[in-house]
XYZ file of C-alpha atoms in Angstrom:
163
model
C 92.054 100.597 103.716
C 93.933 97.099 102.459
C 90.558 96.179 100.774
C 90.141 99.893 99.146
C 93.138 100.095 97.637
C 92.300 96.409 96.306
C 89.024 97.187 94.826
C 90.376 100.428 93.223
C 93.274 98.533 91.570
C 90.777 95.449 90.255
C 88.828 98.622 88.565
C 91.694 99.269 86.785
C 92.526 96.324 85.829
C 89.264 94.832 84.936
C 88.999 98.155 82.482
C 92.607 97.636 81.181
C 94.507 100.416 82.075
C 96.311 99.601 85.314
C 99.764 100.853 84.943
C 102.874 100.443 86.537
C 102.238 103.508 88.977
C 99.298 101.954 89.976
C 101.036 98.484 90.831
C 103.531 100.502 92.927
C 101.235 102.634 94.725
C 99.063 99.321 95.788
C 102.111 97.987 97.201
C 103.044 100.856 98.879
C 99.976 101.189 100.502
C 99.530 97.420 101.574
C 102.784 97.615 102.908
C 101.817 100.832 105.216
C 98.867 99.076 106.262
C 101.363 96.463 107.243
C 101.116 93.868 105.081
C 104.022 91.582 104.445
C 105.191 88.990 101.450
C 108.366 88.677 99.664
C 106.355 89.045 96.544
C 104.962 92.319 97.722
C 108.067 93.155 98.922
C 109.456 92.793 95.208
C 106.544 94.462 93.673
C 107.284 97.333 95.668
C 110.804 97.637 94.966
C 110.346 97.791 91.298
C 111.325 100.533 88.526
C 108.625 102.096 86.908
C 110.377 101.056 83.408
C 109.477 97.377 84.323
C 107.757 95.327 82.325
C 104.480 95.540 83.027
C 103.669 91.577 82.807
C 106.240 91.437 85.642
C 103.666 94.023 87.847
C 101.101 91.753 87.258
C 103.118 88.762 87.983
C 103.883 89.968 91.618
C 101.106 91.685 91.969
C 98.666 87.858 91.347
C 101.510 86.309 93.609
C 101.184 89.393 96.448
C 97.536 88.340 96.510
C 97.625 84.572 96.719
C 100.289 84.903 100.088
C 98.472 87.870 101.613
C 94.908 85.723 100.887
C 93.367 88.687 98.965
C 90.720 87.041 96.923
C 89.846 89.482 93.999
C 86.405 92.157 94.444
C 83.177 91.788 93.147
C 83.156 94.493 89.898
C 80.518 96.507 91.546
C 82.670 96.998 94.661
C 85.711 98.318 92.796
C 83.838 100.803 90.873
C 81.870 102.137 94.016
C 85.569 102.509 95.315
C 86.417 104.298 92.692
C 83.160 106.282 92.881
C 84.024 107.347 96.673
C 87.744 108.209 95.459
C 85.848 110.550 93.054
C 83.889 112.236 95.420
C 86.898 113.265 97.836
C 87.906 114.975 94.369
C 85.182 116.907 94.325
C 85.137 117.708 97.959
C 88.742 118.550 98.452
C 88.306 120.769 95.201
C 91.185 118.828 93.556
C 89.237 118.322 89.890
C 86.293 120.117 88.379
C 83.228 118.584 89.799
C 81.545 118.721 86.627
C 84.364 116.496 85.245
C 84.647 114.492 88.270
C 80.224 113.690 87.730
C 80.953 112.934 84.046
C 83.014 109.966 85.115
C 80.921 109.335 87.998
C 78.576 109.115 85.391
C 80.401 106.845 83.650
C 81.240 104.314 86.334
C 77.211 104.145 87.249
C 76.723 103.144 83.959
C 78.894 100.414 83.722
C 77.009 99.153 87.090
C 73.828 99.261 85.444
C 72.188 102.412 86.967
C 71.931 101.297 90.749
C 68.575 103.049 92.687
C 71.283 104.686 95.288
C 73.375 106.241 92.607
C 70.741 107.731 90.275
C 71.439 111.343 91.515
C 74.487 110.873 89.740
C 72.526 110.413 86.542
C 70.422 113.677 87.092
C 73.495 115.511 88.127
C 74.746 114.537 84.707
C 71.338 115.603 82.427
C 72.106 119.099 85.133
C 75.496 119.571 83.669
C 74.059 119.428 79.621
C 71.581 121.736 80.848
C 74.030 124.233 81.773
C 76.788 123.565 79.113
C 74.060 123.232 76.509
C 71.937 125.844 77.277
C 68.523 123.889 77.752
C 65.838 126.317 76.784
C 63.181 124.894 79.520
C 65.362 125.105 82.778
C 68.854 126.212 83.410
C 70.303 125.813 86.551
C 72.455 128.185 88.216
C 76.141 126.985 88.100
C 77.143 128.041 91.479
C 74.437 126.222 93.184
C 74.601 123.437 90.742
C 78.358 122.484 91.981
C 77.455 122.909 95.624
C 74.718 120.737 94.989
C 77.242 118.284 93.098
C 79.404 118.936 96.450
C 76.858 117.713 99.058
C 76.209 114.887 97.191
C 79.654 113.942 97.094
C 79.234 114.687 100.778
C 76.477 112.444 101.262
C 78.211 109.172 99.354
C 81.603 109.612 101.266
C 79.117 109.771 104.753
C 77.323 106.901 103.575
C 80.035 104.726 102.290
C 81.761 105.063 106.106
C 78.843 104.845 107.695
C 77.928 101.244 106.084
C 81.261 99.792 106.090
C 80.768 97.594 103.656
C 82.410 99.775 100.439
């Protein structure tokens, strides 16, 4: 848990758009999972109308005294990957949404061999929104399709342990 709320964080940061929320809800978690430092401590006691150098101040400080050295970039987005599949399987987005930035994040990883259903899930969505002439797929079965896959990720990603 300490490690995937790490690597989801580094995503953020790494694409520039960690915000104060997400400082405060890493702390908050690290500190359930009972991690301690006065630095984390601090972080977590914040106001959301902080500065948000001063997040990332605690936050780099938080990692050096908990000895959290920082994710590979393929690790954080597969994190963030998995956090979009429980989307889709607890039905809290629109899984065609939730592929599009599923999409997204495979791209950015360079396509890897065990996420390229993601890519023809994609192509499956313009084929539907766009009408493709050739083949159609039904929606219905197209999202429970989406679904499994999701499915299949999440029971792969616990199964390995390593993600």
């Amino acid at each position: 848990m300490i490690m995937r709320a790490t690597r989801a964080i580094f995503y953020k940061i790494h694409k520039g758009n960690a915000t104060a929320i997400d400082y405060l809800e890493w702390a908050y978690r690290m500190i359930e999972e009972d991690q301690e430092s006065n630095s984390l401590y601090m972080l977590a006691s914040m106001e959301e109308t902080e500065n948000i150098f001063k997040y990332q101040d605690y936050f780099n400080r938080s990692l050096g005294e908990l000895e959290i050295t920082i994710p590979d970039f393929e690790d954080c987005a597969r994190e963030i990957i998995r956090e979009l599949c429980l989307k889709i399987v607890n039905k809290t987005r629109d899984p065609f949404e939730v592929t599009r930035d599923i999409f997204k994040v495979t791209f950015e990883i360079d396509y890897p061999a065990d996420l390229s259903v993601w890519v023809n899930l994609d192509d499956g969505i313009d084929r539907i929104i766009y009408d493709d002439e050739y083949y159609k797929p039904d929606e219905k079965e197209f999202k429970e399709q989406i679904e499994l896959e999701a499915k299949n990720y999440l029971a792969a990603q616990d199964v390995e342990n390593i993600r």
